[in-house]
CSV table of C-alpha atoms and ligand atoms in Angstrom, one decimal:
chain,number,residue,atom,x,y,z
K,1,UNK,CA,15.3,-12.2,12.5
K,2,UNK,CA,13.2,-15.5,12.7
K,3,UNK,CA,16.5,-17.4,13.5
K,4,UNK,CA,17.0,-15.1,16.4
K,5,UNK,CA,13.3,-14.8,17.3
K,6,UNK,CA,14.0,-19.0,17.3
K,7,UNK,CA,16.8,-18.8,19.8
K,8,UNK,CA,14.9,-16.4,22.1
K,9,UNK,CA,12.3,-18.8,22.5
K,10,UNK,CA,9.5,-15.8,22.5
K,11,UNK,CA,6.3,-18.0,22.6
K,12,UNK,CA,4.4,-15.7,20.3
K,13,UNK,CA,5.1,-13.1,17.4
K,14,UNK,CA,3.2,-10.1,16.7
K,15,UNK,CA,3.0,-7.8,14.1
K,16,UNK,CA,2.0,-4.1,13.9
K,17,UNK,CA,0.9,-4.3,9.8
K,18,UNK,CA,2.4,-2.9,6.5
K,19,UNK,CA,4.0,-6.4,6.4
K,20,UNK,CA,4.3,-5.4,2.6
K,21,UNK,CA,4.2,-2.6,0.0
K,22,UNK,CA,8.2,-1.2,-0.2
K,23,UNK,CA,10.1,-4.3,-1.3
K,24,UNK,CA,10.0,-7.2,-3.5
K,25,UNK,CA,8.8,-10.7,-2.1
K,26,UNK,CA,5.3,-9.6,-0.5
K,27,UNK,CA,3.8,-13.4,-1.0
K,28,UNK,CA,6.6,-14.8,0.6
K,29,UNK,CA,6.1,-12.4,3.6
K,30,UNK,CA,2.5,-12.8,3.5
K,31,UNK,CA,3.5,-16.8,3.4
K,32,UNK,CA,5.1,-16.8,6.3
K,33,UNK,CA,3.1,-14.5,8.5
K,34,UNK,CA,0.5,-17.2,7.7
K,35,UNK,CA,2.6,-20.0,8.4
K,36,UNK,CA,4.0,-18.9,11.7
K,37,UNK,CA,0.1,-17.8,13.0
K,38,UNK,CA,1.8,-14.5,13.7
K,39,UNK,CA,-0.9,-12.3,15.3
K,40,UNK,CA,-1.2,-9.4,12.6
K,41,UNK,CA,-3.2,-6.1,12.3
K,42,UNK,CA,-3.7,-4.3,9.3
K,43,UNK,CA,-1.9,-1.3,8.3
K,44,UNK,CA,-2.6,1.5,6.0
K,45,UNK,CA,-0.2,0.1,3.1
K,46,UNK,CA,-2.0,-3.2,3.4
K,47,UNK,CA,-5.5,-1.3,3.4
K,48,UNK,CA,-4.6,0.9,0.4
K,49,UNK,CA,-4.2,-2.4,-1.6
K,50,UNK,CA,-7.5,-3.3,-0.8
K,51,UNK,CA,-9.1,0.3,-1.1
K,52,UNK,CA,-8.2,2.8,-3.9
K,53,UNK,CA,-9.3,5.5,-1.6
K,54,UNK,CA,-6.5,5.0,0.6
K,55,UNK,CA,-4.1,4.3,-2.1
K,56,UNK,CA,-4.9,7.6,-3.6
K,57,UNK,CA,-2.9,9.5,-0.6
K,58,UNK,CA,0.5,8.1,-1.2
K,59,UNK,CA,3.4,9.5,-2.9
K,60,UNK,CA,4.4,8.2,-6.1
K,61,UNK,CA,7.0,5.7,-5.3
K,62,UNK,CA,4.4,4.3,-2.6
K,63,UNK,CA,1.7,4.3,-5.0
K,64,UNK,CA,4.5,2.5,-8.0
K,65,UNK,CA,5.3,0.3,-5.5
K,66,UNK,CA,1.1,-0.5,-4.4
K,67,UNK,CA,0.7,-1.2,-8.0
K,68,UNK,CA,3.2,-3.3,-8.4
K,69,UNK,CA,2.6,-5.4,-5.1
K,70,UNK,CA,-1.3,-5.7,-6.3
K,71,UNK,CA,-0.4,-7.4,-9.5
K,72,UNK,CA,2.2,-9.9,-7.8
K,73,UNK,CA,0.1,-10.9,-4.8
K,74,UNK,CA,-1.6,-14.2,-5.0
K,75,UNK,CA,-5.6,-14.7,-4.1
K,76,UNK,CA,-4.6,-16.4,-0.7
K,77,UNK,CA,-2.8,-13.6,0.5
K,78,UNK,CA,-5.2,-10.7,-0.7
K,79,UNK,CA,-8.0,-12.8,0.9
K,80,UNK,CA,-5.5,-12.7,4.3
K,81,UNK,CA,-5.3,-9.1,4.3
K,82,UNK,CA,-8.9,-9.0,3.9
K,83,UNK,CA,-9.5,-10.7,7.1
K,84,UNK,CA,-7.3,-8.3,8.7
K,85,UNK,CA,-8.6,-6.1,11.8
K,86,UNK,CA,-7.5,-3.0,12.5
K,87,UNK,CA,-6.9,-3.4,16.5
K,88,UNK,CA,-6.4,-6.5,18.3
K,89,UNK,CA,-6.0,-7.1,21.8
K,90,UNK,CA,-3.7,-10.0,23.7
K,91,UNK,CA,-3.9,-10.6,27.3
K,92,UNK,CA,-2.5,-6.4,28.7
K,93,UNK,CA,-1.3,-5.8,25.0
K,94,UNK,CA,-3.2,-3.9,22.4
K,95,UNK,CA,-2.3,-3.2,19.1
K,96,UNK,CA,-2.7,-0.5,16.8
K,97,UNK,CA,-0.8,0.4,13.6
K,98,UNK,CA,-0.7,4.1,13.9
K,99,UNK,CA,-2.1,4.8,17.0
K,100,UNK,CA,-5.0,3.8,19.0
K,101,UNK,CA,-7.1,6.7,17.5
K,102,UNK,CA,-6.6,6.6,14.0
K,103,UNK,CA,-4.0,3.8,11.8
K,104,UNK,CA,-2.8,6.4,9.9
K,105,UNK,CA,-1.4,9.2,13.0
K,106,UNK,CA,2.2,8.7,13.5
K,107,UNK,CA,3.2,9.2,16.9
K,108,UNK,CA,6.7,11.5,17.2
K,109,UNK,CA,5.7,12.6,20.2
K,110,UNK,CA,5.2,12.3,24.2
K,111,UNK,CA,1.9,14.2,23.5
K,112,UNK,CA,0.9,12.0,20.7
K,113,UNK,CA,1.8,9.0,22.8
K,114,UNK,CA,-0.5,10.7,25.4
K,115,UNK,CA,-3.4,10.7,23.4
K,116,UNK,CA,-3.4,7.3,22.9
K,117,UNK,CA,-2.5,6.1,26.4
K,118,UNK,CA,-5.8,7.7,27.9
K,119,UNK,CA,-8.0,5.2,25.4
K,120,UNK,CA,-6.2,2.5,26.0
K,121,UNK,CA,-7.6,-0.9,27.7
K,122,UNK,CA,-4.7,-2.0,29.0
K,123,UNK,CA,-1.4,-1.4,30.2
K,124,UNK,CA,1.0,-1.5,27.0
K,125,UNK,CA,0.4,0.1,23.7
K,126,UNK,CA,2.0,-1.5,20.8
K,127,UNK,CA,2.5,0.7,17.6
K,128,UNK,CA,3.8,0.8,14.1
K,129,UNK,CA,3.6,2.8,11.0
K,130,UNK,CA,6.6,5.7,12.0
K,131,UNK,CA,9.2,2.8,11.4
K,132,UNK,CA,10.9,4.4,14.5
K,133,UNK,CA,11.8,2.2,17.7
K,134,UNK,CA,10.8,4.1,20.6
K,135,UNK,CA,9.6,3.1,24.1
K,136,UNK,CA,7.1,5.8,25.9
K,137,UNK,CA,6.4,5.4,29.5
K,138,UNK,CA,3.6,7.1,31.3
K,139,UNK,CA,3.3,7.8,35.1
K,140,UNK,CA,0.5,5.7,37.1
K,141,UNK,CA,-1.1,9.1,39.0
K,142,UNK,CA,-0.9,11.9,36.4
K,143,UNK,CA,-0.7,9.6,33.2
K,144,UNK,CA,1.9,12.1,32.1
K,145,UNK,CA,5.1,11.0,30.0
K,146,UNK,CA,8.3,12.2,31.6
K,147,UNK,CA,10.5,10.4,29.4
K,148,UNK,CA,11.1,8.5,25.5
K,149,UNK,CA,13.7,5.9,25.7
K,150,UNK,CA,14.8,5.1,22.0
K,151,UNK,CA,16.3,2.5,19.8
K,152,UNK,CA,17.9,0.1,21.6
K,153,UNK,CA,18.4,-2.1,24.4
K,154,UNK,CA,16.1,-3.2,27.5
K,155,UNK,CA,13.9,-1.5,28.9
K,156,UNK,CA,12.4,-3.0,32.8
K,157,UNK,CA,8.7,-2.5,32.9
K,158,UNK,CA,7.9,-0.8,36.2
K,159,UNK,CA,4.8,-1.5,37.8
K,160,UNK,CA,1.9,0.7,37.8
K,161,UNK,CA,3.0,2.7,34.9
K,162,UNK,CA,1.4,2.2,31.3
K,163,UNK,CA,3.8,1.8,28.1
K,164,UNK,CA,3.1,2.9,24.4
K,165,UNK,CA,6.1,1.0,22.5
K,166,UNK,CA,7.0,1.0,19.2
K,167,UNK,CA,8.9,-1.8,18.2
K,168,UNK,CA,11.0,-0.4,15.0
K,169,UNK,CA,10.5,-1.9,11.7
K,170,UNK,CA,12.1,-5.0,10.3
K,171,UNK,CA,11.9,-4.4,6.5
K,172,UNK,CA,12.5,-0.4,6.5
K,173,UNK,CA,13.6,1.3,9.3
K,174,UNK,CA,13.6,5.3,9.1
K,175,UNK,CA,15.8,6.1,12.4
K,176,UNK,CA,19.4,6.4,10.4
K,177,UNK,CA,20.0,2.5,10.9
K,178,UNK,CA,19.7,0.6,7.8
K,179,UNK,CA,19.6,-2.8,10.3
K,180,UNK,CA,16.2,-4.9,10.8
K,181,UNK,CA,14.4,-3.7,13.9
K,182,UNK,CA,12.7,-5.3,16.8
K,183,UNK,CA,11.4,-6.2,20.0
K,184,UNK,CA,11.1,-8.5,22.7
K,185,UNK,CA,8.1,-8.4,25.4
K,186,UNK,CA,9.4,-10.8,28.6
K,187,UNK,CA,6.4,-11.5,31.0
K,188,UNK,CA,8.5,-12.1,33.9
K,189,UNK,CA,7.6,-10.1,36.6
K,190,UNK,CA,6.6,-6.5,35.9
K,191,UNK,CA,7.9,-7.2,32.7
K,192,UNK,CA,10.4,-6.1,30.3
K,193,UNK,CA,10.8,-5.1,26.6
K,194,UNK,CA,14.3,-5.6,24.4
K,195,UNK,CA,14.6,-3.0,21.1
K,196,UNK,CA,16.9,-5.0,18.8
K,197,UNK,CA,18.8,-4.5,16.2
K,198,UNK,CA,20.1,-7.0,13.5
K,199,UNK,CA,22.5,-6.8,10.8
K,200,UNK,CA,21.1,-8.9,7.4
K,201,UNK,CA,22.4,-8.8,3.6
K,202,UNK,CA,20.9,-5.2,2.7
K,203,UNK,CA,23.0,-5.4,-0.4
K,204,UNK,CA,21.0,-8.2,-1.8
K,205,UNK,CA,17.4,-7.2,-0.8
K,206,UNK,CA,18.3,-3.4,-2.4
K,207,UNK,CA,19.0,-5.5,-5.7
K,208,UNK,CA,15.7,-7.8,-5.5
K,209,UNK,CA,14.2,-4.3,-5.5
K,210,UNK,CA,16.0,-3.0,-8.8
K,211,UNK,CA,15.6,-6.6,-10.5
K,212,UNK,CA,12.0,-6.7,-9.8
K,213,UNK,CA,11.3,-2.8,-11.3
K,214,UNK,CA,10.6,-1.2,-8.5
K,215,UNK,CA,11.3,2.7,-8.3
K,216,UNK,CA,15.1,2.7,-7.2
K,217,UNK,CA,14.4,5.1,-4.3
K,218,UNK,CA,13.1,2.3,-2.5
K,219,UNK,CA,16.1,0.2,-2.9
K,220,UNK,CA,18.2,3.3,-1.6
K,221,UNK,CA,16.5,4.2,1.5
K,222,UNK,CA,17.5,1.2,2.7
K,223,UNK,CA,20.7,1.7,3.3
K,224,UNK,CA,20.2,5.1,4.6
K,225,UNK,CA,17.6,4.0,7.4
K,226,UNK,CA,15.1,6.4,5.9
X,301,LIG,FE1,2.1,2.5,8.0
């Protein structure tokens, strides 16, 4: 993903959180998010590592895995999550990891989507957190969302209207496709956002998982997309 990130020459990458807890090389994520300057928010798996409250509401695969990720992750990296925000905001983008009114909402639907548009600062919405790539696009008079365009492909920013975008999940997607999801916000203009897709070595990540002991569910969702 970086390698095509590379030969897109995007400027800038940001992240929505939960950058680890699933799989099995959380410092070397947490590594490179450092390394690249990547603007990052925190999300709730990140939080739960830091708060036992929060870890306390996962399921037991989440929580193995949590336990797991805790007692691999090195001082540098904890103290990185740490200094995590929940919300950050760059030039007409804010992001949130669940939604704009709470990190932990997911947001299936217009309605959701809704509630967060009518907070928002600015014109587009970023979000994590459901692992599903959607785009939802609100209308400039009534602020209403007449329509969810999903998964893949471009999608021309019209002016006027406000967007709540989520940009799919690279490490665990949940939409039926096992491959790494993103996307790609072009300035030009009124604008413009790319979902991509990209196929990678599942097969090898999904045995990092086993070999490292973690619960094998986590390895086989993978390939499902779920
Ligand atoms: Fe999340």
């Amino acid at each position: 993903m970086l390698a095509r990130i590379d030969n897109l020459r995007c400027d800038r990458i940001i992240s929505t959180g939960d950058v680890i807890g699933y799989a099995a090389h959380p410092n070397e994520v947490l590594d490179l998010i450092r390394d690249l300057s990547t603007v990052t928010i925190r999300g709730n798996h990140d939080l739960a590592l830091l708060d036992p409250v929060e870890a306390e509401t996962f399921n037991e695969f989440a929580r193995e895995a949590l336990f797991w990720t805790r007692s691999v992750l090195t001082q540098e990296n904890l103290n990185f999550l740490r200094s995590l925000r929940d919300q950050e905001q760059i030039d007409d983008i804010i992001l949130a990891h669940g939604s704009l009114l709470d990190p932990d909402e997911y947001i299936y639907s217009p309605f959701q989507a809704a509630r967060s548009r009518e907070i928002a600062p600015c014109r587009i919405t970023v979000v994590g957190h459901t692992h599903y790539p959607e785009v939802y696009r609100f209308e400039p008079s009534t602020g209403l969302c007449r329509d969810i365009l999903v998964s893949e492909g471009e999608v021309k920013l019209e002016e006027g209207y406000r967007y709540l975008i989520n940009a799919g999940s690279v490490g665990q997607p949940r939409d039926g496709d096992w491959r790494a999801g993103f996307a790609v916000y072009d300035t030009e203009g009124s604008g413009s956002v790319e979902l991509h897709r990209l196929d990678y070595d599942v097969h090898r990540t999904m045995d990092r998982i086993m070999e490292v002991g973690l619960p094998s569910m986590l390895s086989e969702r993978l390939l499902e997309g779920r």
